[in-house]
Amino acid sequence: MADEKFEATVKEALDMFRPQLQADGGDMEFVEIDDQKRVHLRLTGSCGSCPMATMTLKMGIERYLKDACPKVTEVVQVR
């Protein structure tokens, strides 16, 4: 499991990105960070059923998180 400081940094970055999802009626739920530093998220609200969710996850959230937390290797969607 990832260390607590790293997890706190990731959660802080997610909170900074969250308003962009909420503006469209969606949100995200942090699930975990695995041993390979992959961040697992569940998209909720309108994001959970949106056909563009994968693009939002990879091109939006993942790109933002990797800039804010370079140790992040990938963002993975949990259903």
Short mmCIF file of N, CA and C in Angstrom, two decimals:
data_model
loop_
_atom_site.label_atom_id
_atom_site.label_comp_id
_atom_site.label_asym_id
_atom_site.label_seq_id
_atom_site.Cartn_x
_atom_site.Cartn_y
_atom_site.Cartn_z
N MET A 1 0.84 -1.18 0.00
CA MET A 1 0.00 0.00 0.00
C MET A 1 0.89 1.25 0.00
N ALA A 2 0.40 2.29 -0.60
CA ALA A 2 1.17 3.53 -0.70
C ALA A 2 1.29 4.19 0.68
N ASP A 3 2.33 4.99 0.84
CA ASP A 3 2.50 5.65 2.13
C ASP A 3 1.44 6.75 2.32
N GLU A 4 1.22 7.11 3.56
CA GLU A 4 0.15 8.04 3.90
C GLU A 4 0.36 9.44 3.30
N LYS A 5 1.60 9.90 3.26
CA LYS A 5 1.87 11.23 2.70
C LYS A 5 1.55 11.26 1.21
N PHE A 6 1.95 10.23 0.50
CA PHE A 6 1.66 10.13 -0.94
C PHE A 6 0.15 10.10 -1.16
N GLU A 7 -0.55 9.29 -0.36
CA GLU A 7 -2.01 9.20 -0.50
C GLU A 7 -2.67 10.55 -0.22
N ALA A 8 -2.19 11.25 0.78
CA ALA A 8 -2.75 12.57 1.09
C ALA A 8 -2.53 13.55 -0.05
N THR A 9 -1.37 13.50 -0.69
CA THR A 9 -1.07 14.36 -1.83
C THR A 9 -2.00 14.05 -3.00
N VAL A 10 -2.21 12.76 -3.25
CA VAL A 10 -3.10 12.34 -4.33
C VAL A 10 -4.53 12.82 -4.05
N LYS A 11 -5.00 12.63 -2.83
CA LYS A 11 -6.36 13.04 -2.48
C LYS A 11 -6.54 14.55 -2.58
N GLU A 12 -5.51 15.29 -2.22
CA GLU A 12 -5.56 16.75 -2.33
C GLU A 12 -5.66 17.16 -3.80
N ALA A 13 -4.89 16.52 -4.67
CA ALA A 13 -4.95 16.82 -6.10
C ALA A 13 -6.32 16.45 -6.67
N LEU A 14 -6.88 15.33 -6.23
CA LEU A 14 -8.22 14.94 -6.69
C LEU A 14 -9.25 15.98 -6.27
N ASP A 15 -9.12 16.50 -5.06
CA ASP A 15 -10.05 17.52 -4.59
C ASP A 15 -9.95 18.80 -5.41
N MET A 16 -8.75 19.09 -5.93
CA MET A 16 -8.58 20.27 -6.79
C MET A 16 -9.25 20.05 -8.15
N PHE A 17 -9.28 18.82 -8.63
CA PHE A 17 -9.87 18.50 -9.94
C PHE A 17 -11.39 18.32 -9.84
N ARG A 18 -11.86 17.91 -8.69
CA ARG A 18 -13.27 17.55 -8.48
C ARG A 18 -14.29 18.57 -9.01
N PRO A 19 -14.10 19.89 -8.82
CA PRO A 19 -15.10 20.84 -9.31
C PRO A 19 -15.37 20.75 -10.82
N GLN A 20 -14.38 20.32 -11.58
CA GLN A 20 -14.59 20.16 -13.02
C GLN A 20 -15.60 19.05 -13.31
N LEU A 21 -15.58 17.99 -12.53
CA LEU A 21 -16.56 16.92 -12.69
C LEU A 21 -17.93 17.35 -12.16
N GLN A 22 -17.92 18.02 -11.02
CA GLN A 22 -19.17 18.44 -10.39
C GLN A 22 -19.92 19.45 -11.25
N ALA A 23 -19.20 20.23 -12.03
CA ALA A 23 -19.84 21.21 -12.91
C ALA A 23 -20.74 20.54 -13.94
N ASP A 24 -20.45 19.28 -14.27
CA ASP A 24 -21.26 18.52 -15.23
C ASP A 24 -22.15 17.50 -14.54
N GLY A 25 -22.31 17.60 -13.23
CA GLY A 25 -23.19 16.69 -12.50
C GLY A 25 -22.56 15.37 -12.10
N GLY A 26 -21.25 15.30 -12.18
CA GLY A 26 -20.55 14.07 -11.83
C GLY A 26 -19.66 14.25 -10.62
N ASP A 27 -18.95 13.20 -10.29
CA ASP A 27 -18.00 13.24 -9.18
C ASP A 27 -17.12 12.00 -9.28
N MET A 28 -16.22 11.86 -8.34
CA MET A 28 -15.36 10.68 -8.29
C MET A 28 -15.17 10.27 -6.85
N GLU A 29 -14.92 9.00 -6.67
CA GLU A 29 -14.70 8.44 -5.34
C GLU A 29 -13.34 7.76 -5.34
N PHE A 30 -12.47 8.14 -4.42
CA PHE A 30 -11.16 7.51 -4.27
C PHE A 30 -11.37 6.11 -3.70
N VAL A 31 -10.77 5.11 -4.34
CA VAL A 31 -10.88 3.73 -3.86
C VAL A 31 -9.59 3.30 -3.18
N GLU A 32 -8.47 3.37 -3.91
CA GLU A 32 -7.19 2.96 -3.32
C GLU A 32 -6.03 3.34 -4.23
N ILE A 33 -4.83 3.22 -3.69
CA ILE A 33 -3.60 3.28 -4.47
C ILE A 33 -2.94 1.93 -4.29
N ASP A 34 -2.67 1.25 -5.40
CA ASP A 34 -2.07 -0.08 -5.27
C ASP A 34 -0.54 -0.01 -5.23
N ASP A 35 0.08 -1.17 -5.16
CA ASP A 35 1.53 -1.24 -5.00
C ASP A 35 2.31 -0.70 -6.20
N GLN A 36 1.66 -0.65 -7.36
CA GLN A 36 2.31 -0.09 -8.55
C GLN A 36 2.04 1.40 -8.72
N LYS A 37 1.51 2.03 -7.66
CA LYS A 37 1.20 3.47 -7.65
C LYS A 37 0.10 3.82 -8.67
N ARG A 38 -0.80 2.88 -8.90
CA ARG A 38 -1.98 3.16 -9.73
C ARG A 38 -3.09 3.62 -8.81
N VAL A 39 -3.74 4.70 -9.20
CA VAL A 39 -4.83 5.26 -8.41
C VAL A 39 -6.14 4.70 -8.96
N HIS A 40 -6.90 4.07 -8.09
CA HIS A 40 -8.19 3.47 -8.47
C HIS A 40 -9.31 4.42 -8.04
N LEU A 41 -10.14 4.80 -9.02
CA LEU A 41 -11.24 5.73 -8.77
C LEU A 41 -12.54 5.15 -9.29
N ARG A 42 -13.63 5.55 -8.65
CA ARG A 42 -14.97 5.22 -9.14
C ARG A 42 -15.61 6.53 -9.56
N LEU A 43 -16.01 6.63 -10.82
CA LEU A 43 -16.71 7.82 -11.29
C LEU A 43 -18.18 7.67 -10.92
N THR A 44 -18.77 8.73 -10.38
CA THR A 44 -20.14 8.68 -9.91
C THR A 44 -20.98 9.78 -10.56
N GLY A 45 -22.27 9.77 -10.27
CA GLY A 45 -23.16 10.76 -10.84
C GLY A 45 -23.22 10.61 -12.35
N SER A 46 -23.32 11.72 -13.05
CA SER A 46 -23.40 11.63 -14.51
C SER A 46 -22.12 11.10 -15.13
N CYS A 47 -20.99 11.20 -14.44
CA CYS A 47 -19.72 10.67 -14.96
C CYS A 47 -19.73 9.14 -14.98
N GLY A 48 -20.48 8.53 -14.07
CA GLY A 48 -20.51 7.07 -13.99
C GLY A 48 -21.10 6.41 -15.20
N SER A 49 -22.01 7.10 -15.89
CA SER A 49 -22.68 6.51 -17.05
C SER A 49 -22.35 7.23 -18.35
N CYS A 50 -21.47 8.18 -18.30
CA CYS A 50 -21.14 8.99 -19.48
C CYS A 50 -20.27 8.19 -20.46
N PRO A 51 -20.60 8.24 -21.76
CA PRO A 51 -19.76 7.54 -22.75
C PRO A 51 -18.35 8.13 -22.87
N MET A 52 -18.15 9.34 -22.39
CA MET A 52 -16.83 9.98 -22.45
C MET A 52 -16.03 9.77 -21.16
N ALA A 53 -16.54 8.93 -20.25
CA ALA A 53 -15.90 8.75 -18.95
C ALA A 53 -14.45 8.28 -19.06
N THR A 54 -14.17 7.37 -19.96
CA THR A 54 -12.80 6.87 -20.10
C THR A 54 -11.87 8.00 -20.54
N MET A 55 -12.33 8.82 -21.47
CA MET A 55 -11.51 9.94 -21.93
C MET A 55 -11.30 10.94 -20.78
N THR A 56 -12.34 11.21 -20.02
CA THR A 56 -12.22 12.10 -18.87
C THR A 56 -11.21 11.54 -17.88
N LEU A 57 -11.28 10.25 -17.65
CA LEU A 57 -10.38 9.60 -16.70
C LEU A 57 -8.93 9.69 -17.15
N LYS A 58 -8.67 9.36 -18.41
CA LYS A 58 -7.29 9.29 -18.91
C LYS A 58 -6.73 10.66 -19.29
N MET A 59 -7.49 11.43 -20.06
CA MET A 59 -6.97 12.71 -20.58
C MET A 59 -7.15 13.85 -19.58
N GLY A 60 -8.06 13.68 -18.64
CA GLY A 60 -8.30 14.73 -17.66
C GLY A 60 -7.67 14.41 -16.32
N ILE A 61 -8.28 13.47 -15.61
CA ILE A 61 -7.86 13.16 -14.24
C ILE A 61 -6.44 12.61 -14.20
N GLU A 62 -6.14 11.61 -15.06
CA GLU A 62 -4.81 11.00 -15.04
C GLU A 62 -3.72 12.02 -15.38
N ARG A 63 -3.95 12.80 -16.40
CA ARG A 63 -2.95 13.80 -16.79
C ARG A 63 -2.72 14.80 -15.66
N TYR A 64 -3.80 15.26 -15.05
CA TYR A 64 -3.69 16.21 -13.94
C TYR A 64 -2.95 15.60 -12.76
N LEU A 65 -3.32 14.37 -12.41
CA LEU A 65 -2.69 13.70 -11.26
C LEU A 65 -1.21 13.46 -11.49
N LYS A 66 -0.84 13.04 -12.70
CA LYS A 66 0.58 12.79 -12.98
C LYS A 66 1.40 14.08 -12.90
N ASP A 67 0.80 15.21 -13.27
CA ASP A 67 1.50 16.49 -13.12
C ASP A 67 1.65 16.85 -11.66
N ALA A 68 0.58 16.66 -10.88
CA ALA A 68 0.59 17.03 -9.47
C ALA A 68 1.38 16.03 -8.61
N CYS A 69 1.36 14.76 -9.00
CA CYS A 69 2.00 13.68 -8.23
C CYS A 69 2.75 12.78 -9.21
N PRO A 70 3.97 13.12 -9.57
CA PRO A 70 4.71 12.37 -10.60
C PRO A 70 4.88 10.87 -10.31
N LYS A 71 4.73 10.45 -9.05
CA LYS A 71 4.86 9.03 -8.74
C LYS A 71 3.68 8.19 -9.25
N VAL A 72 2.55 8.85 -9.53
CA VAL A 72 1.37 8.14 -10.04
C VAL A 72 1.70 7.54 -11.40
N THR A 73 1.45 6.24 -11.57
CA THR A 73 1.74 5.58 -12.85
C THR A 73 0.52 5.51 -13.76
N GLU A 74 -0.67 5.45 -13.18
CA GLU A 74 -1.88 5.30 -13.98
C GLU A 74 -3.10 5.58 -13.09
N VAL A 75 -4.19 5.96 -13.74
CA VAL A 75 -5.48 6.06 -13.04
C VAL A 75 -6.38 5.00 -13.64
N VAL A 76 -6.98 4.20 -12.77
CA VAL A 76 -7.79 3.06 -13.19
C VAL A 76 -9.21 3.27 -12.70
N GLN A 77 -10.17 3.04 -13.60
CA GLN A 77 -11.57 3.17 -13.22
C GLN A 77 -12.09 1.87 -12.61
N VAL A 78 -12.74 2.00 -11.47
CA VAL A 78 -13.38 0.87 -10.79
C VAL A 78 -14.87 1.02 -11.02
N ARG A 79 -15.51 -0.07 -11.38
CA ARG A 79 -16.97 0.00 -11.63
C ARG A 79 -17.75 -0.41 -10.43
#
